[in-house]
PDB file of C-alpha atoms in Angstrom:
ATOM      1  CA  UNK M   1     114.817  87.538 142.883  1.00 49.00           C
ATOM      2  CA  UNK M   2     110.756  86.751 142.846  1.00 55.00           C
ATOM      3  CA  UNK M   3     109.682  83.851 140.691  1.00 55.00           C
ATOM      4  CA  UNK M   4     107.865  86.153 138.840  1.00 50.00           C
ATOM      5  CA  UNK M   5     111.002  88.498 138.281  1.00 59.00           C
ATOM      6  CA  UNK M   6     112.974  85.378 137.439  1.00 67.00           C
ATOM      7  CA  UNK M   7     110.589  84.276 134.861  1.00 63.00           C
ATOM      8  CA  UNK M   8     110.959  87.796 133.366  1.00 72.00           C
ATOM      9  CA  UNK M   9     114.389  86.930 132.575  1.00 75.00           C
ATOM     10  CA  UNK M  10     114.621  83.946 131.324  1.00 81.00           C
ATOM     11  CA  UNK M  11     111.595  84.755 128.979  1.00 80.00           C
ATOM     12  CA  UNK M  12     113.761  88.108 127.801  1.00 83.00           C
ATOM     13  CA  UNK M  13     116.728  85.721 127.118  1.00 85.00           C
ATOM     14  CA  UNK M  14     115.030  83.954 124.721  1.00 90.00           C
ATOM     15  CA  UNK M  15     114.183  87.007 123.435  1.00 94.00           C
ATOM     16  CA  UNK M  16     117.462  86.921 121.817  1.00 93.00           C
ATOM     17  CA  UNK M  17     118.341  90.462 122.363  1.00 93.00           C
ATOM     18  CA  UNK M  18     121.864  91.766 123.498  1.00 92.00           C
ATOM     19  CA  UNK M  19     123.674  94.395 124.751  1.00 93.00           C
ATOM     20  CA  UNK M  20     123.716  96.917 122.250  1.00 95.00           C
ATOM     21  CA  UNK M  21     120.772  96.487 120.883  1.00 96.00           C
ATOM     22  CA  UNK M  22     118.589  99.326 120.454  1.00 98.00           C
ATOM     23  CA  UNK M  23     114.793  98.657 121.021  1.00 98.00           C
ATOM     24  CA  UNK M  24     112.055 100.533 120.851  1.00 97.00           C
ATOM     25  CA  UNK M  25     108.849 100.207 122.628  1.00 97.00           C
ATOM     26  CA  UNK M  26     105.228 101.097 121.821  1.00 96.00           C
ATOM     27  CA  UNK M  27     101.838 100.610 123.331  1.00 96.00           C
ATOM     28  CA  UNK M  28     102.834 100.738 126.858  1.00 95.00           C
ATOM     29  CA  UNK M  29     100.766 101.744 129.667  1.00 95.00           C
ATOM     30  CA  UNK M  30     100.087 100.605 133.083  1.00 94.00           C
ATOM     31  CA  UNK M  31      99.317  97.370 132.810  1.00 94.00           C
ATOM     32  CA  UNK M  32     102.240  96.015 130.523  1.00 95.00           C
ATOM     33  CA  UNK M  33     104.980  93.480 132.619  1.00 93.00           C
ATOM     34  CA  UNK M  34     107.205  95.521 134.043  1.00 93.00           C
ATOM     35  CA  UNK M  35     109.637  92.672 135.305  1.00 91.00           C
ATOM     36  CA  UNK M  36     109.808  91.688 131.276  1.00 93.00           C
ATOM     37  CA  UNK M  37     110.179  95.180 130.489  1.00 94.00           C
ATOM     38  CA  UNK M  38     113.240  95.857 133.296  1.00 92.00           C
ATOM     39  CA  UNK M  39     115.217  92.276 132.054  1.00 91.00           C
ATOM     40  CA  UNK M  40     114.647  93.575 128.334  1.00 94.00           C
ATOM     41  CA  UNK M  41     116.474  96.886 129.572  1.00 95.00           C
ATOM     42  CA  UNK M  42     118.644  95.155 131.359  1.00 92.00           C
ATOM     43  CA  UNK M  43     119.895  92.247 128.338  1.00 92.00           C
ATOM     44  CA  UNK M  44     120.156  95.232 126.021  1.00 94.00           C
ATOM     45  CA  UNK M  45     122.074  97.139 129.011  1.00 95.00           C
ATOM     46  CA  UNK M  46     119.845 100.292 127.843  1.00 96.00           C
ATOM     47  CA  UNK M  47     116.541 101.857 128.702  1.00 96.00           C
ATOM     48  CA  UNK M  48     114.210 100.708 125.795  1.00 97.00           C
ATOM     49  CA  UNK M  49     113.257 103.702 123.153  1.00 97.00           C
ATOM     50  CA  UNK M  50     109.957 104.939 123.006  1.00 92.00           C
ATOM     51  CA  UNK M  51     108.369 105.217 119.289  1.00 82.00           C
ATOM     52  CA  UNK M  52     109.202 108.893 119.103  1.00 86.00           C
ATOM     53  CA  UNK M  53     112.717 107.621 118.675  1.00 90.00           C
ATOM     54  CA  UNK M  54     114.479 108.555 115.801  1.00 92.00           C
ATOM     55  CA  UNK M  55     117.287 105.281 115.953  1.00 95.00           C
ATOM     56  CA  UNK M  56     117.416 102.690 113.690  1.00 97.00           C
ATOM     57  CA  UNK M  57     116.167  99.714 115.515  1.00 98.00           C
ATOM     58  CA  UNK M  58     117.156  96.064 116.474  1.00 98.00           C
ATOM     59  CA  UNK M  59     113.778  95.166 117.492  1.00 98.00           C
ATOM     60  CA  UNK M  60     110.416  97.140 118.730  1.00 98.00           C
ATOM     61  CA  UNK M  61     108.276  95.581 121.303  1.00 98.00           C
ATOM     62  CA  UNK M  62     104.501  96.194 120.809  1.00 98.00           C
ATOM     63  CA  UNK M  63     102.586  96.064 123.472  1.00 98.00           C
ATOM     64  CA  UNK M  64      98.752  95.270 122.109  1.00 98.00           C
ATOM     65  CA  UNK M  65      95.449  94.584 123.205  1.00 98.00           C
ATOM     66  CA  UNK M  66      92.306  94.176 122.057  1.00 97.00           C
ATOM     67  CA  UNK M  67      90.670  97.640 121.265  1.00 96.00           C
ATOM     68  CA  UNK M  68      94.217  99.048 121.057  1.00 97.00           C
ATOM     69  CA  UNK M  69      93.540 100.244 117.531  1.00 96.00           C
ATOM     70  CA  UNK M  70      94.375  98.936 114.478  1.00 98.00           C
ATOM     71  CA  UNK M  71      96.831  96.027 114.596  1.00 98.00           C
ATOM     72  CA  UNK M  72      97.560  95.989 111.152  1.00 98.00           C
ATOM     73  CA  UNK M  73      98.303 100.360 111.210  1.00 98.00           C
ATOM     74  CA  UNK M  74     100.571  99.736 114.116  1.00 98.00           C
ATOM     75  CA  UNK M  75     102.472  97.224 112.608  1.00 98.00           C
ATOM     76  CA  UNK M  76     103.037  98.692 109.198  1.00 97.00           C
ATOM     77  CA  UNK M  77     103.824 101.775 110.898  1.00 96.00           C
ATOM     78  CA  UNK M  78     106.578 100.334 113.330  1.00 96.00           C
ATOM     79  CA  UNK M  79     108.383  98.653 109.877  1.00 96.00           C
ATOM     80  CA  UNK M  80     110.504 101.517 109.005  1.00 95.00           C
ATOM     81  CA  UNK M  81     111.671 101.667 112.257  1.00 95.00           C
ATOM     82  CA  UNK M  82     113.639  98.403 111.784  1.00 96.00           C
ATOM     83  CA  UNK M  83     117.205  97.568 110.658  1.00 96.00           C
ATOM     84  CA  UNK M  84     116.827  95.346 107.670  1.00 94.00           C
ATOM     85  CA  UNK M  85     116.889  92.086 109.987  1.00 95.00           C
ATOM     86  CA  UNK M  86     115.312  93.882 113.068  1.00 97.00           C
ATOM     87  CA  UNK M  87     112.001  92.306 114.462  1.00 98.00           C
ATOM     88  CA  UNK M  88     108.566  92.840 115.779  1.00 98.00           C
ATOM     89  CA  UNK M  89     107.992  91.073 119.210  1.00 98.00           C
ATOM     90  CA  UNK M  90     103.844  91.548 119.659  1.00 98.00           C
ATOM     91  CA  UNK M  91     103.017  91.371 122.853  1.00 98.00           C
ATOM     92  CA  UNK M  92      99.438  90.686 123.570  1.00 98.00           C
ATOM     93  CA  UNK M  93      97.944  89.525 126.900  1.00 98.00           C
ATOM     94  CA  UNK M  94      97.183  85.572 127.033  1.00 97.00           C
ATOM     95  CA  UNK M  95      93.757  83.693 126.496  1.00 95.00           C
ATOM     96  CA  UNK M  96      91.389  84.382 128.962  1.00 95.00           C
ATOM     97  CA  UNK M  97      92.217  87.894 130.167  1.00 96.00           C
ATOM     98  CA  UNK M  98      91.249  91.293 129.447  1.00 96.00           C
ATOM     99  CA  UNK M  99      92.479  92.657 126.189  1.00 97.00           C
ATOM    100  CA  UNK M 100      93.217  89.139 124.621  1.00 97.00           C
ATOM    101  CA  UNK M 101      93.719  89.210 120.910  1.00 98.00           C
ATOM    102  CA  UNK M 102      92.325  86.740 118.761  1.00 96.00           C
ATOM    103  CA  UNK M 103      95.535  84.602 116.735  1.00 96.00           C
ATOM    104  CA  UNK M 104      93.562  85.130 113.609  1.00 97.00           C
ATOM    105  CA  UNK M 105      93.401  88.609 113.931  1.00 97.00           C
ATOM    106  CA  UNK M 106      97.214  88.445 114.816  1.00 98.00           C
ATOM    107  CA  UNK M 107      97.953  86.479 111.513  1.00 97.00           C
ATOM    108  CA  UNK M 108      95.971  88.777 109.069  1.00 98.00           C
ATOM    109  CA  UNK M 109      97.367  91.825 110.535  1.00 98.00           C
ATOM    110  CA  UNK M 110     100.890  90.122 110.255  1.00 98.00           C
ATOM    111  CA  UNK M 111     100.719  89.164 106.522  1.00 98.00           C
ATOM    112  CA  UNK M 112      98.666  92.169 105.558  1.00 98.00           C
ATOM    113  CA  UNK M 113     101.775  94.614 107.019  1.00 98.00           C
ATOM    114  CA  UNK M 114     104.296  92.378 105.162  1.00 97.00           C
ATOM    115  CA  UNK M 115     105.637  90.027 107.939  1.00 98.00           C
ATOM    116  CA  UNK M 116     106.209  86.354 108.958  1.00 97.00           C
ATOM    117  CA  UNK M 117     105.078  84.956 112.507  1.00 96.00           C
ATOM    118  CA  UNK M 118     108.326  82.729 112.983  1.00 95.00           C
ATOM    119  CA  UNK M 119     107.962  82.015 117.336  1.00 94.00           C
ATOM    120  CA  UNK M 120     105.941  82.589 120.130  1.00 95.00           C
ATOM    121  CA  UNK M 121     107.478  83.287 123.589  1.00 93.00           C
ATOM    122  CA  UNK M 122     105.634  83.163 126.831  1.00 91.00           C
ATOM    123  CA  UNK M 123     106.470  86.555 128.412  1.00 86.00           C
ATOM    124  CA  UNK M 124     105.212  85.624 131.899  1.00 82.00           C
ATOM    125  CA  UNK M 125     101.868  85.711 133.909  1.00 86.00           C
ATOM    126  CA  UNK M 126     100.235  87.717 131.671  1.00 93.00           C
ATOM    127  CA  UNK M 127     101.784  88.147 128.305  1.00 95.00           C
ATOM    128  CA  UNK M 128     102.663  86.195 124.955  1.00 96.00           C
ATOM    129  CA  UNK M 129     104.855  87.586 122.597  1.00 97.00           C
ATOM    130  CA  UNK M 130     105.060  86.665 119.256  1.00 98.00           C
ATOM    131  CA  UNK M 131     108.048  86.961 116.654  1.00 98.00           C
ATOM    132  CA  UNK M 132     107.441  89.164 113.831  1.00 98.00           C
ATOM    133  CA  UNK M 133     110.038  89.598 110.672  1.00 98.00           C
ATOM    134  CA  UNK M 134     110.211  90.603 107.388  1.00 95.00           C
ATOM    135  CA  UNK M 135     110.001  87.601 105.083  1.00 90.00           C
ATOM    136  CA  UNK M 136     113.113  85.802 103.893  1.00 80.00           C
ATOM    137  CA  UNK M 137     113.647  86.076 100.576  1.00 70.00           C
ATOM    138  CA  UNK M 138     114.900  83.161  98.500  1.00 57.00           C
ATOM    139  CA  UNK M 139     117.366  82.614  95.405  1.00 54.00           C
ATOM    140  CA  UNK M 140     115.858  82.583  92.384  1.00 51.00           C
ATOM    141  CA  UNK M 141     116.013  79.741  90.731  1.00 53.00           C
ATOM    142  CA  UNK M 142     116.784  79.599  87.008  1.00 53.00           C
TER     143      UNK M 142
END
C-alpha cells in the first residue's frame, strides 16, 4: 500500500463510518482524493451513493471548493438527506491550493443551514474535511 493510499485509510477511519453505512456523495469531479474516496467505500463495504440517491443516509460527503456554488444551498439541500443523527463531512481542499475555502465562509454557511462544526479531519495531501451535524438539543430546564 502507497503512503499516500495508507494515509487514505487511516484518515477514513477516523471518519467513523462502518460497514453498513450508507453514504452519499456530492460535488465530485476529477480532482477529489480518490484513495479517501476508495477506503470510505471500502469501511462502509459499499460504493458511496451519489445525491440522486433516494436512501436515507448515515452521512454525505461534500466535496467543495471555492466557486463551487453556494455553500450554504448545498448544505441546506443535502439535510434531508440525513438520518436524524447522520452527518455532513465538507470536504474542501487545504490552505494554499486551488479552490481553498475560506473557514469563515465555512462557519456562516454552517450555522446559516442549521448545523454545528464539531471536528476537522485531515483527509490527506490535499483535502480537509470538516464534521457537520445537526445541533444537539438540550433538556429543558424548569
Amino acid at each position: 500500500m502507497s503512503d499516500v493510499a495508507g494515509y487514505a485509510v487511516s484518515a477514513a477511519a477516523r471518519l467513523g463510518l462502518q460497514a453498513g453505512n450508507k453514504v452519499g456523495e456530492s460535488g465530485y469531479d476529477d480532482d477529489v482524493d480518490h484513495d479517501l474516496r476508495d477506503a470510505i467505500a471500502d469501511a462502509i463495504d459499499a460504493d458511496l451513493l451519489d445525491d440522486e440517491s433516494d436512501e436515507v443516509l448515515d452521512a454525505v460527503v461534500l466535496w467543495w471548493r471555492d466557486g463551487d456554488g453556494d455553500l450554504t444551498d448545498a448544505l441546506i439541500n443535502a439535510v434531508p438527506l440525513l438520518a436524524d443523527d447522520g452527518v455532513i463531512w465538507l470536504s474542501t481542499p487545504k490552505t494554499g491550493l486551488d479552490g481553498y475555502v475560506e473557514p469563515s465562509e465555512i462557519a456562516e454557511a454552517t450555522r446559516t443551514a442549521g448545523l454545528a462544526q464539531t471536528t476537522s479531519v485531515n483527509g490527506g495531501p490535499g483535502w480537509m474535511l470538516a464534521r457537520l451535524a445537526r445541533p444537539k438539543t438540550g433538556k429543558v430546564r424548569r
